[in-house]
């Protein structure tokens, strides 16, 4: 029998089967196919490598998640996320764009892979247009082989490095898009793979948790800073600080903790407006005392609100026309003022958390300011009461006794026949009369508050004191009657100008060695007399410009101004300036 024909008949023309049958017939196992084994081994090696690569990537992802979660500083966390994303996806360039409160524009852009000097040559960071805007409008992963092929591509600015492959993934924090991760230029001139996308999506999920933790840590740290600032204000208050010092501390702490360029404290005034009482920041001194008529209805509500720029008005520097927070200062049911912190144009806007923490601080500051003002008022009232008591004692006891002594001396002088002794007594009586007038002047000064903004008495004292250098001696100044109460404020400027001119004439023209100034009210008139012992005036003397001006100032108030020699033939001149006190 033909064995080969039998094998062909049994196994057909399958050479491998026939060959195997022959080996088995001879009692030997057939050899394995050589090419099939190589393919199997290569496939096993390839799949093993993929498993190893996947395991390595998972380890890198785990390490990245741990690295992101280990830092609580938000700026450091964001930069770390960007660096890890570039490493995981093997990208040459990476960036993280932060979305603003409107969710449309990028307010910050963190880059990795571009040196600082090259980044400065590019210019302003992107704001979310072109391809970057696509990911903002539709926050889902976006993978492109070539940026230029996408319809939304707008090209690159000058000095920008070339970029081809692209992978973008949104960052979500509690379901809200916080920003986007952008990766470009896959190393090795390839395109980003689906596995790259999955890794970056996983990293973005972990990054969202890390970002939220960093934000909570930042809020906690800032809240602690606000509590410390409020404690500093309270500590200063308990230490007995003055109102001005307390207000300065409030604006300083508010500006420092809120990260503002400047802060302002405005308090209600008697006319229903607001006046700047304290300010902190560069070029803010010019705002002190500035008054505003604010019509914003939100200022009457006990809640903080965001604004663009500090309140408008004169004296406010242009460098504080950026984001601002205004907080009404509320004590009980009353709004006593406004606390504002402001930043410069283009600065980051204040967040809702900033506003609420400043509102809490403002409540403590309002109590501190109000308590300090009340303490100052109590101290001032105590001083005034003490001064009023001293004034009553001077009037009821000292003046009355001096007056009684003067009457007794006058009675004695009438019964003395010796003219010399009578003259001496008359001189003593005049001295007592002068003493009484001086004490009455002191009484009026004691009854006049120190911080009275329109005190004629203090203004006249200042003018007389200023003339000491020109005259070479200090003139004698006496007051008669309540000049601060009865003299209209409209007369102040002209009266003081006349006083300066008269004192100047006594120094420059009369060459006087003694000058007496008498300012008083009586019989419906304001009377100012300046008497000197100088060379006097002659009958044919020409009227100078200064004298004409003094008369004009009197006539402006329907009054008169005269120059006449001293009584008794003594050398010198008496300038008498008087105007009527109208009923209004």
PDB file of C-alpha atoms in Angstrom, residues 157-430:
ATOM      1  CA  UNK A 157       0.711  86.619  18.433  1.00  0.00           C
ATOM      2  CA  UNK A 158       4.273  87.645  17.497  1.00  0.00           C
ATOM      3  CA  UNK A 159       7.117  85.871  19.327  1.00  0.00           C
ATOM      4  CA  UNK A 160       4.806  82.963  20.241  1.00  0.00           C
ATOM      5  CA  UNK A 161       6.369  79.480  19.845  1.00  0.00           C
ATOM      6  CA  UNK A 162       4.775  77.185  17.222  1.00  0.00           C
ATOM      7  CA  UNK A 163       2.218  74.714  18.555  1.00  0.00           C
ATOM      8  CA  UNK A 164       0.468  71.829  16.800  1.00  0.00           C
ATOM      9  CA  UNK A 165      -1.168  69.071  18.848  1.00  0.00           C
ATOM     10  CA  UNK A 166      -3.609  70.194  21.555  1.00  0.00           C
ATOM     11  CA  UNK A 167      -5.465  68.750  24.545  1.00  0.00           C
ATOM     12  CA  UNK A 168      -7.840  70.818  26.671  1.00  0.00           C
ATOM     13  CA  UNK A 169      -9.673  69.681  29.823  1.00  0.00           C
ATOM     14  CA  UNK A 170     -11.964  71.748  32.108  1.00  0.00           C
ATOM     15  CA  UNK A 171     -11.303  72.017  35.854  1.00  0.00           C
ATOM     16  CA  UNK A 172     -14.457  71.696  37.934  1.00  0.00           C
ATOM     17  CA  UNK A 173     -14.893  72.608  41.567  1.00  0.00           C
ATOM     18  CA  UNK A 174     -18.204  71.462  43.076  1.00  0.00           C
ATOM     19  CA  UNK A 175     -19.727  71.212  39.630  1.00  0.00           C
ATOM     20  CA  UNK A 176     -18.658  74.734  38.690  1.00  0.00           C
ATOM     21  CA  UNK A 177     -16.011  75.302  36.028  1.00  0.00           C
ATOM     22  CA  UNK A 178     -13.061  76.903  37.801  1.00  0.00           C
ATOM     23  CA  UNK A 179     -10.727  77.037  34.804  1.00  0.00           C
ATOM     24  CA  UNK A 180      -9.189  74.956  32.021  1.00  0.00           C
ATOM     25  CA  UNK A 181      -6.014  72.948  31.482  1.00  0.00           C
ATOM     26  CA  UNK A 182      -4.372  73.476  28.091  1.00  0.00           C
ATOM     27  CA  UNK A 183      -1.634  71.110  26.791  1.00  0.00           C
ATOM     28  CA  UNK A 184       0.192  71.482  23.471  1.00  0.00           C
ATOM     29  CA  UNK A 185       3.028  69.884  21.519  1.00  0.00           C
ATOM     30  CA  UNK A 186       3.087  66.176  22.429  1.00  0.00           C
ATOM     31  CA  UNK A 187       6.721  65.166  22.781  1.00  0.00           C
ATOM     32  CA  UNK A 188       7.995  62.957  19.970  1.00  0.00           C
ATOM     33  CA  UNK A 189       6.026  64.895  17.311  1.00  0.00           C
ATOM     34  CA  UNK A 190       2.965  62.752  17.882  1.00  0.00           C
ATOM     35  CA  UNK A 191      -0.632  63.535  18.819  1.00  0.00           C
ATOM     36  CA  UNK A 192      -2.236  63.274  22.229  1.00  0.00           C
ATOM     37  CA  UNK A 193      -3.919  59.891  22.700  1.00  0.00           C
ATOM     38  CA  UNK A 194      -7.152  58.857  24.305  1.00  0.00           C
ATOM     39  CA  UNK A 195      -5.124  57.519  27.225  1.00  0.00           C
ATOM     40  CA  UNK A 196      -3.527  60.990  27.650  1.00  0.00           C
ATOM     41  CA  UNK A 197      -6.988  62.475  27.756  1.00  0.00           C
ATOM     42  CA  UNK A 198      -8.143  59.961  30.375  1.00  0.00           C
ATOM     43  CA  UNK A 199      -5.095  60.689  32.551  1.00  0.00           C
ATOM     44  CA  UNK A 200      -5.592  64.475  32.397  1.00  0.00           C
ATOM     45  CA  UNK A 201      -9.331  64.123  33.065  1.00  0.00           C
ATOM     46  CA  UNK A 202      -8.493  62.036  36.154  1.00  0.00           C
ATOM     47  CA  UNK A 203      -5.907  64.609  37.242  1.00  0.00           C
ATOM     48  CA  UNK A 204      -8.437  67.408  36.737  1.00  0.00           C
ATOM     49  CA  UNK A 205     -10.926  65.607  38.975  1.00  0.00           C
ATOM     50  CA  UNK A 206      -8.360  65.310  41.755  1.00  0.00           C
ATOM     51  CA  UNK A 207      -7.213  68.881  41.125  1.00  0.00           C
ATOM     52  CA  UNK A 208     -10.765  70.155  41.668  1.00  0.00           C
ATOM     53  CA  UNK A 209     -10.740  68.729  45.183  1.00  0.00           C
ATOM     54  CA  UNK A 210      -7.272  70.153  45.872  1.00  0.00           C
ATOM     55  CA  UNK A 211      -8.332  73.587  44.593  1.00  0.00           C
ATOM     56  CA  UNK A 212     -11.406  73.561  46.817  1.00  0.00           C
ATOM     57  CA  UNK A 213      -9.283  72.636  49.845  1.00  0.00           C
ATOM     58  CA  UNK A 214      -6.830  75.429  49.019  1.00  0.00           C
ATOM     59  CA  UNK A 215      -9.658  77.934  48.695  1.00  0.00           C
ATOM     60  CA  UNK A 216     -11.124  76.866  52.034  1.00  0.00           C
ATOM     61  CA  UNK A 217      -7.688  77.154  53.634  1.00  0.00           C
ATOM     62  CA  UNK A 218      -7.238  80.608  52.111  1.00  0.00           C
ATOM     63  CA  UNK A 219     -10.643  81.734  53.413  1.00  0.00           C
ATOM     64  CA  UNK A 220      -9.824  80.376  56.864  1.00  0.00           C
ATOM     65  CA  UNK A 221      -6.458  82.133  56.901  1.00  0.00           C
ATOM     66  CA  UNK A 222      -7.985  85.433  55.816  1.00  0.00           C
ATOM     67  CA  UNK A 223     -10.807  85.117  58.325  1.00  0.00           C
ATOM     68  CA  UNK A 224      -8.179  84.638  61.022  1.00  0.00           C
ATOM     69  CA  UNK A 225      -6.420  87.788  59.781  1.00  0.00           C
ATOM     70  CA  UNK A 226      -9.693  89.732  59.985  1.00  0.00           C
ATOM     71  CA  UNK A 227     -10.299  88.473  63.516  1.00  0.00           C
ATOM     72  CA  UNK A 228      -6.776  89.556  64.475  1.00  0.00           C
ATOM     73  CA  UNK A 229      -7.397  93.003  62.953  1.00  0.00           C
ATOM     74  CA  UNK A 230     -10.675  93.342  64.866  1.00  0.00           C
ATOM     75  CA  UNK A 231      -8.857  92.297  68.031  1.00  0.00           C
ATOM     76  CA  UNK A 232      -6.219  94.986  67.452  1.00  0.00           C
ATOM     77  CA  UNK A 233      -8.925  97.626  67.162  1.00  0.00           C
ATOM     78  CA  UNK A 234     -10.626  96.421  70.335  1.00  0.00           C
ATOM     79  CA  UNK A 235      -7.306  96.293  72.185  1.00  0.00           C
ATOM     80  CA  UNK A 236      -6.515  99.869  71.147  1.00  0.00           C
ATOM     81  CA  UNK A 237      -9.951 100.978  72.269  1.00  0.00           C
ATOM     82  CA  UNK A 238      -9.624  99.340  75.684  1.00  0.00           C
ATOM     83  CA  UNK A 239      -6.221 100.995  76.068  1.00  0.00           C
ATOM     84  CA  UNK A 240      -7.952 104.381  75.923  1.00  0.00           C
ATOM     85  CA  UNK A 241      -6.913 105.451  72.426  1.00  0.00           C
ATOM     86  CA  UNK A 242      -8.294 108.715  71.084  1.00  0.00           C
ATOM     87  CA  UNK A 243     -10.958 108.734  68.381  1.00  0.00           C
ATOM     88  CA  UNK A 244      -8.538 109.838  65.645  1.00  0.00           C
ATOM     89  CA  UNK A 245      -6.071 107.120  66.571  1.00  0.00           C
ATOM     90  CA  UNK A 246      -8.828 104.484  66.554  1.00  0.00           C
ATOM     91  CA  UNK A 247     -10.030 105.557  63.106  1.00  0.00           C
ATOM     92  CA  UNK A 248      -6.499 105.499  61.686  1.00  0.00           C
ATOM     93  CA  UNK A 249      -6.029 101.969  63.022  1.00  0.00           C
ATOM     94  CA  UNK A 250      -9.328 100.866  61.431  1.00  0.00           C
ATOM     95  CA  UNK A 251      -8.390 102.040  57.926  1.00  0.00           C
ATOM     96  CA  UNK A 252      -4.841 100.701  58.224  1.00  0.00           C
ATOM     97  CA  UNK A 253      -5.976  97.199  59.231  1.00  0.00           C
ATOM     98  CA  UNK A 254      -8.768  97.178  56.635  1.00  0.00           C
ATOM     99  CA  UNK A 255      -6.409  98.057  53.799  1.00  0.00           C
ATOM    100  CA  UNK A 256      -3.721  95.582  54.888  1.00  0.00           C
ATOM    101  CA  UNK A 257      -5.962  92.559  55.401  1.00  0.00           C
ATOM    102  CA  UNK A 258      -8.234  93.190  52.402  1.00  0.00           C
ATOM    103  CA  UNK A 259      -5.274  93.591  50.086  1.00  0.00           C
ATOM    104  CA  UNK A 260      -6.516  96.978  48.943  1.00  0.00           C
ATOM    105  CA  UNK A 261      -4.499  99.866  47.656  1.00  0.00           C
ATOM    106  CA  UNK A 262      -6.259 102.248  50.028  1.00  0.00           C
ATOM    107  CA  UNK A 263      -9.054 102.474  52.565  1.00  0.00           C
ATOM    108  CA  UNK A 264     -11.281 105.340  53.647  1.00  0.00           C
ATOM    109  CA  UNK A 265     -13.461 105.993  56.698  1.00  0.00           C
ATOM    110  CA  UNK A 266     -16.300 108.473  56.218  1.00  0.00           C
ATOM    111  CA  UNK A 267     -18.564 109.597  59.047  1.00  0.00           C
ATOM    112  CA  UNK A 268     -21.882 111.425  58.972  1.00  0.00           C
ATOM    113  CA  UNK A 269     -21.734 115.185  59.443  1.00  0.00           C
ATOM    114  CA  UNK A 270     -24.362 117.619  60.683  1.00  0.00           C
ATOM    115  CA  UNK A 271     -25.545 118.509  57.164  1.00  0.00           C
ATOM    116  CA  UNK A 272     -26.530 114.978  56.187  1.00  0.00           C
ATOM    117  CA  UNK A 273     -23.419 114.281  54.135  1.00  0.00           C
ATOM    118  CA  UNK A 274     -20.277 112.247  54.729  1.00  0.00           C
ATOM    119  CA  UNK A 275     -16.774 113.522  55.463  1.00  0.00           C
ATOM    120  CA  UNK A 276     -13.515 111.590  55.145  1.00  0.00           C
ATOM    121  CA  UNK A 277     -12.191 111.317  58.685  1.00  0.00           C
ATOM    122  CA  UNK A 278      -9.381 108.785  58.137  1.00  0.00           C
ATOM    123  CA  UNK A 279      -7.569 107.365  55.096  1.00  0.00           C
ATOM    124  CA  UNK A 280      -4.730 104.926  54.513  1.00  0.00           C
ATOM    125  CA  UNK A 281      -2.729 104.394  51.345  1.00  0.00           C
ATOM    126  CA  UNK A 282      -0.524 106.266  48.955  1.00  0.00           C
ATOM    127  CA  UNK A 283      -1.664 109.836  48.151  1.00  0.00           C
ATOM    128  CA  UNK A 284      -4.738 109.597  50.398  1.00  0.00           C
ATOM    129  CA  UNK A 285      -3.928 112.490  52.755  1.00  0.00           C
ATOM    130  CA  UNK A 286      -5.515 114.879  50.260  1.00  0.00           C
ATOM    131  CA  UNK A 287      -8.894 113.254  50.866  1.00  0.00           C
ATOM    132  CA  UNK A 288      -9.025 114.044  54.603  1.00  0.00           C
ATOM    133  CA  UNK A 289     -11.868 116.418  55.369  1.00  0.00           C
ATOM    134  CA  UNK A 290     -13.398 116.054  51.907  1.00  0.00           C
ATOM    135  CA  UNK A 291     -17.180 116.119  52.116  1.00  0.00           C
ATOM    136  CA  UNK A 292     -19.549 114.092  49.948  1.00  0.00           C
ATOM    137  CA  UNK A 293     -23.283 114.205  49.395  1.00  0.00           C
ATOM    138  CA  UNK A 294     -23.850 110.534  48.643  1.00  0.00           C
ATOM    139  CA  UNK A 295     -27.259 109.659  47.256  1.00  0.00           C
ATOM    140  CA  UNK A 296     -26.694 105.906  46.841  1.00  0.00           C
ATOM    141  CA  UNK A 297     -29.588 104.256  48.660  1.00  0.00           C
ATOM    142  CA  UNK A 298     -27.418 101.215  49.419  1.00  0.00           C
ATOM    143  CA  UNK A 299     -25.457 103.307  51.932  1.00  0.00           C
ATOM    144  CA  UNK A 300     -28.518 103.439  54.181  1.00  0.00           C
ATOM    145  CA  UNK A 301     -28.770  99.644  54.327  1.00  0.00           C
ATOM    146  CA  UNK A 302     -26.724  97.624  56.833  1.00  0.00           C
ATOM    147  CA  UNK A 303     -25.051  95.507  54.135  1.00  0.00           C
ATOM    148  CA  UNK A 304     -21.794  95.664  52.197  1.00  0.00           C
ATOM    149  CA  UNK A 305     -21.846  95.976  48.427  1.00  0.00           C
ATOM    150  CA  UNK A 306     -19.336  95.855  45.583  1.00  0.00           C
ATOM    151  CA  UNK A 307     -18.633  98.974  43.543  1.00  0.00           C
ATOM    152  CA  UNK A 308     -16.377 100.093  40.723  1.00  0.00           C
ATOM    153  CA  UNK A 309     -14.124 102.734  42.212  1.00  0.00           C
ATOM    154  CA  UNK A 310     -14.324 104.740  45.408  1.00  0.00           C
ATOM    155  CA  UNK A 311     -17.041 107.382  45.797  1.00  0.00           C
ATOM    156  CA  UNK A 312     -16.586 110.071  43.179  1.00  0.00           C
ATOM    157  CA  UNK A 313     -15.680 113.570  44.175  1.00  0.00           C
ATOM    158  CA  UNK A 314     -12.818 116.033  44.541  1.00  0.00           C
ATOM    159  CA  UNK A 315      -9.604 114.939  46.150  1.00  0.00           C
ATOM    160  CA  UNK A 316      -9.746 111.243  45.279  1.00  0.00           C
ATOM    161  CA  UNK A 317      -6.679 109.993  43.443  1.00  0.00           C
ATOM    162  CA  UNK A 318      -7.257 108.328  40.072  1.00  0.00           C
ATOM    163  CA  UNK A 319      -5.206 105.334  41.203  1.00  0.00           C
ATOM    164  CA  UNK A 320      -8.173 104.113  43.295  1.00  0.00           C
ATOM    165  CA  UNK A 321     -10.777 103.955  40.533  1.00  0.00           C
ATOM    166  CA  UNK A 322     -10.699 100.156  40.362  1.00  0.00           C
ATOM    167  CA  UNK A 323     -12.679  97.519  42.302  1.00  0.00           C
ATOM    168  CA  UNK A 324     -13.970  98.630  45.691  1.00  0.00           C
ATOM    169  CA  UNK A 325     -16.138  97.467  48.584  1.00  0.00           C
ATOM    170  CA  UNK A 326     -18.282  99.929  50.535  1.00  0.00           C
ATOM    171  CA  UNK A 327     -19.608  98.879  53.943  1.00  0.00           C
ATOM    172  CA  UNK A 328     -22.042 101.020  55.948  1.00  0.00           C
ATOM    173  CA  UNK A 329     -21.005 101.389  59.596  1.00  0.00           C
ATOM    174  CA  UNK A 330     -24.041 100.382  61.628  1.00  0.00           C
ATOM    175  CA  UNK A 331     -24.559 100.921  65.351  1.00  0.00           C
ATOM    176  CA  UNK A 332     -27.925  99.663  66.534  1.00  0.00           C
ATOM    177  CA  UNK A 333     -30.429 100.833  63.934  1.00  0.00           C
ATOM    178  CA  UNK A 334     -28.357 103.809  62.777  1.00  0.00           C
ATOM    179  CA  UNK A 335     -25.778 104.124  60.002  1.00  0.00           C
ATOM    180  CA  UNK A 336     -22.993 106.390  61.303  1.00  0.00           C
ATOM    181  CA  UNK A 337     -20.700 106.261  58.267  1.00  0.00           C
ATOM    182  CA  UNK A 338     -19.042 104.174  55.567  1.00  0.00           C
ATOM    183  CA  UNK A 339     -15.857 102.092  55.408  1.00  0.00           C
ATOM    184  CA  UNK A 340     -14.411 101.519  51.933  1.00  0.00           C
ATOM    185  CA  UNK A 341     -11.426  99.603  50.582  1.00  0.00           C
ATOM    186  CA  UNK A 342     -10.367 100.266  46.990  1.00  0.00           C
ATOM    187  CA  UNK A 343      -7.931  98.853  44.450  1.00  0.00           C
ATOM    188  CA  UNK A 344      -6.359 100.268  41.341  1.00  0.00           C
ATOM    189  CA  UNK A 345      -7.632  99.935  37.753  1.00  0.00           C
ATOM    190  CA  UNK A 346      -7.185  96.427  36.383  1.00  0.00           C
ATOM    191  CA  UNK A 347      -6.691  94.820  39.806  1.00  0.00           C
ATOM    192  CA  UNK A 348      -8.495  91.634  40.743  1.00  0.00           C
ATOM    193  CA  UNK A 349     -12.074  92.322  41.880  1.00  0.00           C
ATOM    194  CA  UNK A 350     -13.140  91.595  45.431  1.00  0.00           C
ATOM    195  CA  UNK A 351     -14.943  88.309  46.005  1.00  0.00           C
ATOM    196  CA  UNK A 352     -18.112  87.670  47.941  1.00  0.00           C
ATOM    197  CA  UNK A 353     -15.975  86.205  50.728  1.00  0.00           C
ATOM    198  CA  UNK A 354     -13.957  89.443  50.881  1.00  0.00           C
ATOM    199  CA  UNK A 355     -17.142  91.446  51.126  1.00  0.00           C
ATOM    200  CA  UNK A 356     -18.626  89.360  53.946  1.00  0.00           C
ATOM    201  CA  UNK A 357     -15.403  89.364  55.993  1.00  0.00           C
ATOM    202  CA  UNK A 358     -15.042  93.149  55.585  1.00  0.00           C
ATOM    203  CA  UNK A 359     -18.667  93.523  56.630  1.00  0.00           C
ATOM    204  CA  UNK A 360     -17.974  91.599  59.835  1.00  0.00           C
ATOM    205  CA  UNK A 361     -14.888  93.729  60.527  1.00  0.00           C
ATOM    206  CA  UNK A 362     -16.850  96.913  59.851  1.00  0.00           C
ATOM    207  CA  UNK A 363     -19.394  95.959  62.497  1.00  0.00           C
ATOM    208  CA  UNK A 364     -16.642  95.730  65.096  1.00  0.00           C
ATOM    209  CA  UNK A 365     -15.012  98.916  63.788  1.00  0.00           C
ATOM    210  CA  UNK A 366     -18.312 100.827  63.973  1.00  0.00           C
ATOM    211  CA  UNK A 367     -18.721  99.931  67.643  1.00  0.00           C
ATOM    212  CA  UNK A 368     -15.120 100.911  68.337  1.00  0.00           C
ATOM    213  CA  UNK A 369     -15.456 104.277  66.597  1.00  0.00           C
ATOM    214  CA  UNK A 370     -18.779 105.037  68.260  1.00  0.00           C
ATOM    215  CA  UNK A 371     -17.501 104.036  71.705  1.00  0.00           C
ATOM    216  CA  UNK A 372     -14.334 106.093  71.203  1.00  0.00           C
ATOM    217  CA  UNK A 373     -16.355 109.139  70.141  1.00  0.00           C
ATOM    218  CA  UNK A 374     -18.625 108.796  73.153  1.00  0.00           C
ATOM    219  CA  UNK A 375     -15.622 108.443  75.453  1.00  0.00           C
ATOM    220  CA  UNK A 376     -14.093 111.574  73.929  1.00  0.00           C
ATOM    221  CA  UNK A 377     -17.388 113.406  74.329  1.00  0.00           C
ATOM    222  CA  UNK A 378     -17.552 112.393  77.975  1.00  0.00           C
ATOM    223  CA  UNK A 379     -13.997 113.595  78.554  1.00  0.00           C
ATOM    224  CA  UNK A 380     -14.710 116.817  76.715  1.00  0.00           C
ATOM    225  CA  UNK A 381     -17.898 117.348  78.701  1.00  0.00           C
ATOM    226  CA  UNK A 382     -16.040 116.754  81.948  1.00  0.00           C
ATOM    227  CA  UNK A 383     -13.413 119.329  80.942  1.00  0.00           C
ATOM    228  CA  UNK A 384     -16.078 121.840  79.939  1.00  0.00           C
ATOM    229  CA  UNK A 385     -17.946 121.303  83.187  1.00  0.00           C
ATOM    230  CA  UNK A 386     -14.727 121.848  85.113  1.00  0.00           C
ATOM    231  CA  UNK A 387     -13.910 124.956  83.124  1.00  0.00           C
ATOM    232  CA  UNK A 388     -17.451 126.236  83.593  1.00  0.00           C
ATOM    233  CA  UNK A 389     -17.113 125.756  87.339  1.00  0.00           C
ATOM    234  CA  UNK A 390     -13.810 127.675  87.316  1.00  0.00           C
ATOM    235  CA  UNK A 391     -15.422 130.445  85.268  1.00  0.00           C
ATOM    236  CA  UNK A 392     -18.326 130.742  87.743  1.00  0.00           C
ATOM    237  CA  UNK A 393     -15.911 130.862  90.654  1.00  0.00           C
ATOM    238  CA  UNK A 394     -13.876 133.587  88.965  1.00  0.00           C
ATOM    239  CA  UNK A 395     -16.999 135.589  88.249  1.00  0.00           C
ATOM    240  CA  UNK A 396     -18.838 135.079  91.516  1.00  0.00           C
ATOM    241  CA  UNK A 397     -15.886 135.197  93.896  1.00  0.00           C
ATOM    242  CA  UNK A 398     -12.764 136.766  92.443  1.00  0.00           C
ATOM    243  CA  UNK A 399     -14.299 139.496  90.296  1.00  0.00           C
ATOM    244  CA  UNK A 400     -16.828 140.448  92.946  1.00  0.00           C
ATOM    245  CA  UNK A 401     -14.141 140.774  95.602  1.00  0.00           C
ATOM    246  CA  UNK A 402     -11.814 142.761  93.347  1.00  0.00           C
ATOM    247  CA  UNK A 403     -14.734 144.976  92.401  1.00  0.00           C
ATOM    248  CA  UNK A 404     -15.525 145.505  96.102  1.00  0.00           C
ATOM    249  CA  UNK A 405     -11.895 146.399  96.796  1.00  0.00           C
ATOM    250  CA  UNK A 406     -11.965 148.861  93.897  1.00  0.00           C
ATOM    251  CA  UNK A 407     -15.104 150.534  95.247  1.00  0.00           C
ATOM    252  CA  UNK A 408     -13.514 150.765  98.697  1.00  0.00           C
ATOM    253  CA  UNK A 409     -10.377 152.382  97.277  1.00  0.00           C
ATOM    254  CA  UNK A 410     -12.464 154.763  95.226  1.00  0.00           C
ATOM    255  CA  UNK A 411     -14.382 155.776  98.327  1.00  0.00           C
ATOM    256  CA  UNK A 412     -11.134 156.351 100.230  1.00  0.00           C
ATOM    257  CA  UNK A 413      -9.653 158.434  97.406  1.00  0.00           C
ATOM    258  CA  UNK A 414     -12.608 160.812  97.590  1.00  0.00           C
ATOM    259  CA  UNK A 415     -11.798 161.596 101.236  1.00  0.00           C
ATOM    260  CA  UNK A 416      -8.075 162.193 100.789  1.00  0.00           C
ATOM    261  CA  UNK A 417      -7.036 165.779 100.259  1.00  0.00           C
ATOM    262  CA  UNK A 418      -3.545 164.940  99.078  1.00  0.00           C
ATOM    263  CA  UNK A 419      -3.596 164.990  95.288  1.00  0.00           C
ATOM    264  CA  UNK A 420      -0.511 162.801  95.031  1.00  0.00           C
ATOM    265  CA  UNK A 421      -2.036 160.067  97.126  1.00  0.00           C
ATOM    266  CA  UNK A 422      -5.334 160.436  95.293  1.00  0.00           C
ATOM    267  CA  UNK A 423      -3.510 159.944  91.978  1.00  0.00           C
ATOM    268  CA  UNK A 424      -1.821 156.809  93.269  1.00  0.00           C
ATOM    269  CA  UNK A 425      -5.150 155.397  94.429  1.00  0.00           C
ATOM    270  CA  UNK A 426      -6.702 156.193  91.063  1.00  0.00           C
ATOM    271  CA  UNK A 427      -3.873 154.299  89.392  1.00  0.00           C
ATOM    272  CA  UNK A 428      -4.475 151.311  91.628  1.00  0.00           C
ATOM    273  CA  UNK A 429      -8.188 151.445  90.860  1.00  0.00           C
ATOM    274  CA  UNK A 430      -7.405 151.457  87.121  1.00  0.00           C
TER     275      UNK A 430
END
